[in-house]
Amino acid sequence: MTRHDWTLDEIREIHALPLPDLIYRAQTVHRAHHSPDEVQGCVLLSIKTGNCPEDCAYCPQSAHYKTEVEGETLLSIDETLAGARRAKESGATRFCMGAAWRDAPQGAEFDRVVEMVRGVRAMGLEACCTLGMLTQEQADRLGEAGLTAYNHNLDTSPEFYGSIVTTRTYQDRLDTLERVRNAGVTVCCGGIVGMGESVDDRLRLLQQLAAQDPHPESVPINSLVRVAGTPLADRPSVGPIEFVRMIATARMLMPRAMVRLSAGRLALSEEGQALCFLAGANSIFMGEKLLTTPNPGIGDDERLLDRMGMRLCAEPVTETPAPAAA
Ligand code: SAM
Ligand code: DTB
Ligand code: SF4
């Protein structure tokens, strides 16, 4: 049953269940819609790194903070497609291109991204982009190029958002998400835990995500990667059980979504990650780098999945309409 009207009290009740009950219920929902022994492998590539004009307190790519990230201009189509080819060879079926822009640019740079999308789709991979805010025309052009998904996170609750991001509003985010929907592109939208938010803030984020109709097809749950130079560098980390509760609750509220165990895996033990899979996470980012921060190596992930008797999805999961003729 798909619902969009979860109350905060209902969500609190789920989230606070004894862990065995929570995992049992999340597993039951998970098994009704997904194969319990498969996870989708995704690979991220930062196609435009750093010098971002936005002020997002968690982000190493914001120009407002002095971090070790070196700014780079937009990659070439060839460099990007070489990354997509490597991703496919490593067993990923989804390739995500991230750019540190406040909003997607107009003109030649945008045309280049559109060509990247066509190239990634031509390899039989799902293509995802995250480029900041979009106009309707840009969303439509990405859709015509065959983009599978657009990632645009709500990050946290509406109430806590202003303490983390000061250069755009929650409503700006919702507006871009609506344009993505209008363009027939699936939505990838999630958030981050460990920024100093309360448990209720996390649950209000999930409430916001589940209120969307349809639900986001993809829900990345990130644990803050604390980067020196950002204002959140010293926030205490969220323990693994807390993190698992967040994953399980996301799975309960959005049964059909791909729940992606995203940033923060290096801080989780193998056991912690295994619990996340039991709680309904069914996707990971593979490869030693996320956008700018480290991530477990492919060998580690292969060993973990193998020991668990699990495997990577062999085929793309999310259906994408065929690209329009160029
Ligand atoms: N600039 C675009 C935007 O903000 O939508 C796209 C790139 S941005 C890096 C993509 C997402 O990465 C953010 O929405 C945030 O949720 C996540 N992110 C950024 N820095 C992070 C960190 N240090 N730890 C965890 N997640 C992070
Ligand atoms: C998402 O929610 N997590 C990914 C993806 N969407 C783009 C990005 C995580 C970035 C972590 C910080 C970094 O590597 O720069
Ligand atoms: Fe820029 Fe995105 Fe980082 Fe915010 S999260 S500073 S918009 S790259």
PDB file of N, CA and C in Angstrom, residues 228-277:
ATOM      1  N   ALA A 228      37.053  18.568   6.805  1.00  0.00           N
ATOM      2  CA  ALA A 228      37.771  19.675   7.440  1.00  0.00           C
ATOM      3  C   ALA A 228      37.587  20.946   6.624  1.00  0.00           C
ATOM      4  N   GLY A 229      37.294  22.033   7.313  1.00  0.00           N
ATOM      5  CA  GLY A 229      37.096  23.318   6.645  1.00  0.00           C
ATOM      6  C   GLY A 229      35.624  23.685   6.536  1.00  0.00           C
ATOM      7  N   THR A 230      34.737  22.671   6.623  1.00  0.00           N
ATOM      8  CA  THR A 230      33.302  22.971   6.605  1.00  0.00           C
ATOM      9  C   THR A 230      32.817  23.192   8.044  1.00  0.00           C
ATOM     10  N   PRO A 231      31.745  23.950   8.212  1.00  0.00           N
ATOM     11  CA  PRO A 231      31.253  24.241   9.562  1.00  0.00           C
ATOM     12  C   PRO A 231      30.782  22.991  10.317  1.00  0.00           C
ATOM     13  N   LEU A 232      30.528  21.901   9.604  1.00  0.00           N
ATOM     14  CA  LEU A 232      30.009  20.700  10.268  1.00  0.00           C
ATOM     15  C   LEU A 232      31.109  19.670  10.537  1.00  0.00           C
ATOM     16  N   ALA A 233      32.364  20.094  10.366  1.00  0.00           N
ATOM     17  CA  ALA A 233      33.478  19.140  10.470  1.00  0.00           C
ATOM     18  C   ALA A 233      33.517  18.429  11.815  1.00  0.00           C
ATOM     19  N   ASP A 234      33.017  19.074  12.866  1.00  0.00           N
ATOM     20  CA  ASP A 234      33.140  18.473  14.200  1.00  0.00           C
ATOM     21  C   ASP A 234      31.828  17.913  14.750  1.00  0.00           C
ATOM     22  N   ARG A 235      30.822  17.787  13.917  1.00  0.00           N
ATOM     23  CA  ARG A 235      29.557  17.231  14.411  1.00  0.00           C
ATOM     24  C   ARG A 235      29.767  15.774  14.842  1.00  0.00           C
ATOM     25  N   PRO A 236      29.154  15.371  15.948  1.00  0.00           N
ATOM     26  CA  PRO A 236      29.307  13.965  16.351  1.00  0.00           C
ATOM     27  C   PRO A 236      28.648  13.047  15.326  1.00  0.00           C
ATOM     28  N   SER A 237      29.221  11.870  15.143  1.00  0.00           N
ATOM     29  CA  SER A 237      28.647  10.995  14.124  1.00  0.00           C
ATOM     30  C   SER A 237      27.412  10.284  14.682  1.00  0.00           C
ATOM     31  N   VAL A 238      26.552   9.885  13.763  1.00  0.00           N
ATOM     32  CA  VAL A 238      25.340   9.144  14.124  1.00  0.00           C
ATOM     33  C   VAL A 238      25.733   7.677  14.243  1.00  0.00           C
ATOM     34  N   GLY A 239      25.357   7.025  15.285  1.00  0.00           N
ATOM     35  CA  GLY A 239      25.723   5.614  15.465  1.00  0.00           C
ATOM     36  C   GLY A 239      25.052   4.727  14.424  1.00  0.00           C
ATOM     37  N   PRO A 240      25.611   3.530  14.224  1.00  0.00           N
ATOM     38  CA  PRO A 240      25.082   2.632  13.191  1.00  0.00           C
ATOM     39  C   PRO A 240      23.623   2.236  13.413  1.00  0.00           C
ATOM     40  N   ILE A 241      23.224   2.033  14.653  1.00  0.00           N
ATOM     41  CA  ILE A 241      21.838   1.585  14.883  1.00  0.00           C
ATOM     42  C   ILE A 241      20.865   2.705  14.518  1.00  0.00           C
ATOM     43  N   GLU A 242      21.241   3.933  14.879  1.00  0.00           N
ATOM     44  CA  GLU A 242      20.423   5.092  14.487  1.00  0.00           C
ATOM     45  C   GLU A 242      20.287   5.160  12.968  1.00  0.00           C
ATOM     46  N   PHE A 243      21.415   4.917  12.294  1.00  0.00           N
ATOM     47  CA  PHE A 243      21.414   4.992  10.832  1.00  0.00           C
ATOM     48  C   PHE A 243      20.503   3.905  10.246  1.00  0.00           C
ATOM     49  N   VAL A 244      20.599   2.712  10.810  1.00  0.00           N
ATOM     50  CA  VAL A 244      19.770   1.598  10.341  1.00  0.00           C
ATOM     51  C   VAL A 244      18.284   1.919  10.545  1.00  0.00           C
ATOM     52  N   ARG A 245      17.967   2.562  11.642  1.00  0.00           N
ATOM     53  CA  ARG A 245      16.563   2.955  11.883  1.00  0.00           C
ATOM     54  C   ARG A 245      16.058   3.891  10.781  1.00  0.00           C
ATOM     55  N   MET A 246      16.920   4.802  10.356  1.00  0.00           N
ATOM     56  CA  MET A 246      16.548   5.747   9.295  1.00  0.00           C
ATOM     57  C   MET A 246      16.279   4.994   7.990  1.00  0.00           C
ATOM     58  N   ILE A 247      17.162   4.059   7.666  1.00  0.00           N
ATOM     59  CA  ILE A 247      16.997   3.265   6.432  1.00  0.00           C
ATOM     60  C   ILE A 247      15.686   2.460   6.502  1.00  0.00           C
ATOM     61  N   ALA A 248      15.478   1.796   7.620  1.00  0.00           N
ATOM     62  CA  ALA A 248      14.288   0.935   7.743  1.00  0.00           C
ATOM     63  C   ALA A 248      13.011   1.772   7.653  1.00  0.00           C
ATOM     64  N   THR A 249      13.029   2.947   8.253  1.00  0.00           N
ATOM     65  CA  THR A 249      11.831   3.789   8.226  1.00  0.00           C
ATOM     66  C   THR A 249      11.574   4.293   6.803  1.00  0.00           C
ATOM     67  N   ALA A 250      12.655   4.662   6.105  1.00  0.00           N
ATOM     68  CA  ALA A 250      12.498   5.070   4.694  1.00  0.00           C
ATOM     69  C   ALA A 250      11.877   3.917   3.897  1.00  0.00           C
ATOM     70  N   ARG A 251      12.367   2.707   4.108  1.00  0.00           N
ATOM     71  CA  ARG A 251      11.833   1.537   3.393  1.00  0.00           C
ATOM     72  C   ARG A 251      10.349   1.326   3.691  1.00  0.00           C
ATOM     73  N   MET A 252       9.968   1.493   4.972  1.00  0.00           N
ATOM     74  CA  MET A 252       8.560   1.307   5.350  1.00  0.00           C
ATOM     75  C   MET A 252       7.657   2.344   4.681  1.00  0.00           C
ATOM     76  N   LEU A 253       8.108   3.598   4.637  1.00  0.00           N
ATOM     77  CA  LEU A 253       7.246   4.662   4.109  1.00  0.00           C
ATOM     78  C   LEU A 253       7.182   4.644   2.582  1.00  0.00           C
ATOM     79  N   MET A 254       8.285   4.213   1.943  1.00  0.00           N
ATOM     80  CA  MET A 254       8.345   4.257   0.471  1.00  0.00           C
ATOM     81  C   MET A 254       8.728   2.882  -0.070  1.00  0.00           C
ATOM     82  N   PRO A 255       7.745   1.963  -0.078  1.00  0.00           N
ATOM     83  CA  PRO A 255       8.033   0.550  -0.345  1.00  0.00           C
ATOM     84  C   PRO A 255       8.715   0.266  -1.682  1.00  0.00           C
ATOM     85  N   ARG A 256       8.359   1.018  -2.725  1.00  0.00           N
ATOM     86  CA  ARG A 256       8.887   0.700  -4.050  1.00  0.00           C
ATOM     87  C   ARG A 256      10.187   1.413  -4.370  1.00  0.00           C
ATOM     88  N   ALA A 257      10.549   2.397  -3.581  1.00  0.00           N
ATOM     89  CA  ALA A 257      11.738   3.199  -3.905  1.00  0.00           C
ATOM     90  C   ALA A 257      13.012   2.358  -3.794  1.00  0.00           C
ATOM     91  N   MET A 258      13.994   2.713  -4.583  1.00  0.00           N
ATOM     92  CA  MET A 258      15.345   2.198  -4.357  1.00  0.00           C
ATOM     93  C   MET A 258      15.892   3.023  -3.191  1.00  0.00           C
ATOM     94  N   VAL A 259      16.201   2.373  -2.079  1.00  0.00           N
ATOM     95  CA  VAL A 259      16.765   3.085  -0.938  1.00  0.00           C
ATOM     96  C   VAL A 259      18.280   2.902  -1.008  1.00  0.00           C
ATOM     97  N   ARG A 260      18.976   4.017  -1.220  1.00  0.00           N
ATOM     98  CA  ARG A 260      20.423   3.923  -1.504  1.00  0.00           C
ATOM     99  C   ARG A 260      21.246   4.272  -0.266  1.00  0.00           C
ATOM    100  N   LEU A 261      22.051   3.293   0.130  1.00  0.00           N
ATOM    101  CA  LEU A 261      23.001   3.484   1.226  1.00  0.00           C
ATOM    102  C   LEU A 261      24.148   4.286   0.618  1.00  0.00           C
ATOM    103  N   SER A 262      24.157   5.608   0.864  1.00  0.00           N
ATOM    104  CA  SER A 262      24.972   6.512   0.056  1.00  0.00           C
ATOM    105  C   SER A 262      26.244   6.931   0.785  1.00  0.00           C
ATOM    106  N   ALA A 263      26.455   8.232   0.970  1.00  0.00           N
ATOM    107  CA  ALA A 263      27.710   8.676   1.599  1.00  0.00           C
ATOM    108  C   ALA A 263      27.804   8.155   3.030  1.00  0.00           C
ATOM    109  N   GLY A 264      29.028   7.956   3.494  1.00  0.00           N
ATOM    110  CA  GLY A 264      29.227   7.588   4.890  1.00  0.00           C
ATOM    111  C   GLY A 264      29.499   6.115   5.122  1.00  0.00           C
ATOM    112  N   ARG A 265      29.646   5.322   4.048  1.00  0.00           N
ATOM    113  CA  ARG A 265      29.848   3.882   4.272  1.00  0.00           C
ATOM    114  C   ARG A 265      31.197   3.555   4.886  1.00  0.00           C
ATOM    115  N   LEU A 266      32.191   4.434   4.633  1.00  0.00           N
ATOM    116  CA  LEU A 266      33.518   4.142   5.214  1.00  0.00           C
ATOM    117  C   LEU A 266      33.485   4.182   6.731  1.00  0.00           C
ATOM    118  N   ALA A 267      32.545   4.934   7.286  1.00  0.00           N
ATOM    119  CA  ALA A 267      32.447   5.032   8.745  1.00  0.00           C
ATOM    120  C   ALA A 267      31.628   3.882   9.332  1.00  0.00           C
ATOM    121  N   LEU A 268      31.036   3.049   8.459  1.00  0.00           N
ATOM    122  CA  LEU A 268      30.240   1.909   8.942  1.00  0.00           C
ATOM    123  C   LEU A 268      31.083   0.642   8.866  1.00  0.00           C
ATOM    124  N   SER A 269      30.942  -0.230   9.852  1.00  0.00           N
ATOM    125  CA  SER A 269      31.594  -1.537   9.783  1.00  0.00           C
ATOM    126  C   SER A 269      30.863  -2.392   8.751  1.00  0.00           C
ATOM    127  N   GLU A 270      31.440  -3.548   8.430  1.00  0.00           N
ATOM    128  CA  GLU A 270      30.728  -4.496   7.559  1.00  0.00           C
ATOM    129  C   GLU A 270      29.397  -4.883   8.187  1.00  0.00           C
ATOM    130  N   GLU A 271      29.414  -5.077   9.504  1.00  0.00           N
ATOM    131  CA  GLU A 271      28.172  -5.469  10.182  1.00  0.00           C
ATOM    132  C   GLU A 271      27.123  -4.365  10.069  1.00  0.00           C
ATOM    133  N   GLY A 272      27.581  -3.123  10.194  1.00  0.00           N
ATOM    134  CA  GLY A 272      26.664  -1.987  10.074  1.00  0.00           C
ATOM    135  C   GLY A 272      26.039  -1.946   8.692  1.00  0.00           C
ATOM    136  N   GLN A 273      26.865  -2.154   7.680  1.00  0.00           N
ATOM    137  CA  GLN A 273      26.336  -2.148   6.314  1.00  0.00           C
ATOM    138  C   GLN A 273      25.385  -3.327   6.103  1.00  0.00           C
ATOM    139  N   ALA A 274      25.759  -4.476   6.659  1.00  0.00           N
ATOM    140  CA  ALA A 274      24.902  -5.661   6.507  1.00  0.00           C
ATOM    141  C   ALA A 274      23.524  -5.387   7.105  1.00  0.00           C
ATOM    142  N   LEU A 275      23.499  -4.737   8.271  1.00  0.00           N
ATOM    143  CA  LEU A 275      22.206  -4.397   8.877  1.00  0.00           C
ATOM    144  C   LEU A 275      21.407  -3.459   7.977  1.00  0.00           C
ATOM    145  N   CYS A 276      22.095  -2.521   7.314  1.00  0.00           N
ATOM    146  CA  CYS A 276      21.388  -1.611   6.397  1.00  0.00           C
ATOM    147  C   CYS A 276      20.706  -2.396   5.277  1.00  0.00           C
ATOM    148  N   PHE A 277      21.400  -3.418   4.747  1.00  0.00           N
ATOM    149  CA  PHE A 277      20.768  -4.225   3.692  1.00  0.00           C
ATOM    150  C   PHE A 277      19.562  -4.989   4.261  1.00  0.00           C
TER     151      PHE A 277
END
